[in-house]
Amino acid sequence: MTLSDIIFEMELGGVDNGDISAIVNMYKEQELPLLAIDEILIKKGYPPILTVGQDDYDDFDDYDNGFEERSYHKRDWEE
């Protein structure tokens, strides 16, 4: 993930511009990993933005996307 991607994700996540610039300065000085940036965001009161845990996808198969399953044509139904 590039620096511009990190900035974009933080802007989408609603991080204040002052906090973004502080984090970008730390990133440029120390080459922080994404997990460390998320830890900084959490300390500042934001949710983690850059890392997504695998636990978030555990219920993906149970997700109701609002689509119905394809049904057979009326003539193929058995009563």
PDB file of C-alpha atoms in Angstrom:
ATOM      1  CA  MET A   1       0.000   0.000   0.000  1.00  0.00           C
ATOM      2  CA  THR A   2       1.460   3.340  -1.004  1.00  0.00           C
ATOM      3  CA  LEU A   3       1.426   6.505   1.056  1.00  0.00           C
ATOM      4  CA  SER A   4      -1.273   8.009  -1.155  1.00  0.00           C
ATOM      5  CA  ASP A   5      -3.418   4.882  -0.575  1.00  0.00           C
ATOM      6  CA  ILE A   6      -2.968   5.246   3.179  1.00  0.00           C
ATOM      7  CA  ILE A   7      -3.959   8.907   3.064  1.00  0.00           C
ATOM      8  CA  PHE A   8      -6.976   8.108   0.881  1.00  0.00           C
ATOM      9  CA  GLU A   9      -8.179   5.376   3.237  1.00  0.00           C
ATOM     10  CA  MET A  10      -7.842   7.650   6.242  1.00  0.00           C
ATOM     11  CA  GLU A  11      -9.774  10.419   4.456  1.00  0.00           C
ATOM     12  CA  LEU A  12     -12.538   7.937   3.625  1.00  0.00           C
ATOM     13  CA  GLY A  13     -12.515   6.757   7.231  1.00  0.00           C
ATOM     14  CA  GLY A  14     -13.232  10.249   8.499  1.00  0.00           C
ATOM     15  CA  VAL A  15      -9.861  10.963  10.088  1.00  0.00           C
ATOM     16  CA  ASP A  16      -9.237  14.681  10.702  1.00  0.00           C
ATOM     17  CA  ASN A  17      -6.688  16.372   8.428  1.00  0.00           C
ATOM     18  CA  GLY A  18      -4.502  17.280  11.401  1.00  0.00           C
ATOM     19  CA  ASP A  19      -4.362  13.660  12.520  1.00  0.00           C
ATOM     20  CA  ILE A  20      -3.645  12.515   8.966  1.00  0.00           C
ATOM     21  CA  SER A  21      -0.705  14.895   8.622  1.00  0.00           C
ATOM     22  CA  ALA A  22       0.706  13.807  12.006  1.00  0.00           C
ATOM     23  CA  ILE A  23       0.441  10.133  11.045  1.00  0.00           C
ATOM     24  CA  VAL A  24       1.969  10.788   7.610  1.00  0.00           C
ATOM     25  CA  ASN A  25       4.935  12.552   9.244  1.00  0.00           C
ATOM     26  CA  MET A  26       5.438   9.580  11.591  1.00  0.00           C
ATOM     27  CA  TYR A  27       5.145   7.203   8.629  1.00  0.00           C
ATOM     28  CA  LYS A  28       7.773   9.112   6.647  1.00  0.00           C
ATOM     29  CA  GLU A  29      10.181   9.156   9.597  1.00  0.00           C
ATOM     30  CA  GLN A  30       9.784   5.558  10.751  1.00  0.00           C
ATOM     31  CA  GLU A  31       8.188   3.581   7.865  1.00  0.00           C
ATOM     32  CA  LEU A  32       5.429   2.334  10.159  1.00  0.00           C
ATOM     33  CA  PRO A  33       3.606  -0.894   9.259  1.00  0.00           C
ATOM     34  CA  LEU A  34      -0.133  -0.693   8.659  1.00  0.00           C
ATOM     35  CA  LEU A  35      -0.904  -2.364  11.977  1.00  0.00           C
ATOM     36  CA  ALA A  36       1.050   0.327  13.844  1.00  0.00           C
ATOM     37  CA  ILE A  37      -0.859   3.060  12.001  1.00  0.00           C
ATOM     38  CA  ASP A  38      -4.140   1.425  12.990  1.00  0.00           C
ATOM     39  CA  GLU A  39      -2.960   1.279  16.603  1.00  0.00           C
ATOM     40  CA  ILE A  40      -2.263   5.030  16.461  1.00  0.00           C
ATOM     41  CA  LEU A  41      -5.737   5.606  15.014  1.00  0.00           C
ATOM     42  CA  ILE A  42      -7.322   3.550  17.794  1.00  0.00           C
ATOM     43  CA  LYS A  43      -5.447   5.576  20.433  1.00  0.00           C
ATOM     44  CA  LYS A  44      -6.806   8.758  18.823  1.00  0.00           C
ATOM     45  CA  GLY A  45     -10.359   7.379  18.993  1.00  0.00           C
ATOM     46  CA  TYR A  46     -10.825   6.143  15.421  1.00  0.00           C
ATOM     47  CA  PRO A  47     -11.684   2.610  14.355  1.00  0.00           C
ATOM     48  CA  PRO A  48      -8.983   0.567  12.619  1.00  0.00           C
ATOM     49  CA  ILE A  49      -8.999   1.534   8.952  1.00  0.00           C
ATOM     50  CA  LEU A  50      -5.998   0.001   7.215  1.00  0.00           C
ATOM     51  CA  THR A  51      -6.049  -3.571   8.466  1.00  0.00           C
ATOM     52  CA  VAL A  52      -8.973  -5.905   8.301  1.00  0.00           C
ATOM     53  CA  GLY A  53      -8.922  -9.017  10.429  1.00  0.00           C
ATOM     54  CA  GLN A  54      -9.948 -12.368   9.041  1.00  0.00           C
ATOM     55  CA  ASP A  55     -12.542 -12.581  11.824  1.00  0.00           C
ATOM     56  CA  ASP A  56     -14.532  -9.894  10.020  1.00  0.00           C
ATOM     57  CA  TYR A  57     -15.132 -12.301   7.156  1.00  0.00           C
ATOM     58  CA  ASP A  58     -16.246 -15.325   9.202  1.00  0.00           C
ATOM     59  CA  ASP A  59     -19.928 -14.628   8.639  1.00  0.00           C
ATOM     60  CA  PHE A  60     -19.530 -13.690   4.971  1.00  0.00           C
ATOM     61  CA  ASP A  61     -21.389 -16.792   3.764  1.00  0.00           C
ATOM     62  CA  ASP A  62     -24.314 -15.959   6.037  1.00  0.00           C
ATOM     63  CA  TYR A  63     -24.622 -12.455   4.619  1.00  0.00           C
ATOM     64  CA  ASP A  64     -28.028 -11.680   3.158  1.00  0.00           C
ATOM     65  CA  ASN A  65     -27.376  -9.617   0.065  1.00  0.00           C
ATOM     66  CA  GLY A  66     -31.064  -9.123  -0.715  1.00  0.00           C
ATOM     67  CA  PHE A  67     -31.079 -11.325  -3.784  1.00  0.00           C
ATOM     68  CA  GLU A  68     -33.332 -14.292  -4.101  1.00  0.00           C
ATOM     69  CA  GLU A  69     -32.040 -17.598  -5.257  1.00  0.00           C
ATOM     70  CA  ARG A  70     -32.838 -18.466  -8.816  1.00  0.00           C
ATOM     71  CA  SER A  71     -36.066 -20.377  -8.990  1.00  0.00           C
ATOM     72  CA  TYR A  72     -37.068 -22.865 -11.614  1.00  0.00           C
ATOM     73  CA  HIS A  73     -39.566 -22.074 -14.253  1.00  0.00           C
ATOM     74  CA  LYS A  74     -43.184 -22.652 -13.281  1.00  0.00           C
ATOM     75  CA  ARG A  75     -43.524 -25.674 -15.521  1.00  0.00           C
ATOM     76  CA  ASP A  76     -40.634 -27.397 -13.716  1.00  0.00           C
ATOM     77  CA  TRP A  77     -42.207 -27.150 -10.293  1.00  0.00           C
ATOM     78  CA  GLU A  78     -43.525 -30.238  -8.664  1.00  0.00           C
ATOM     79  CA  GLU A  79     -46.579 -29.975  -6.468  1.00  0.00           C
TER      80      GLU A  79
END
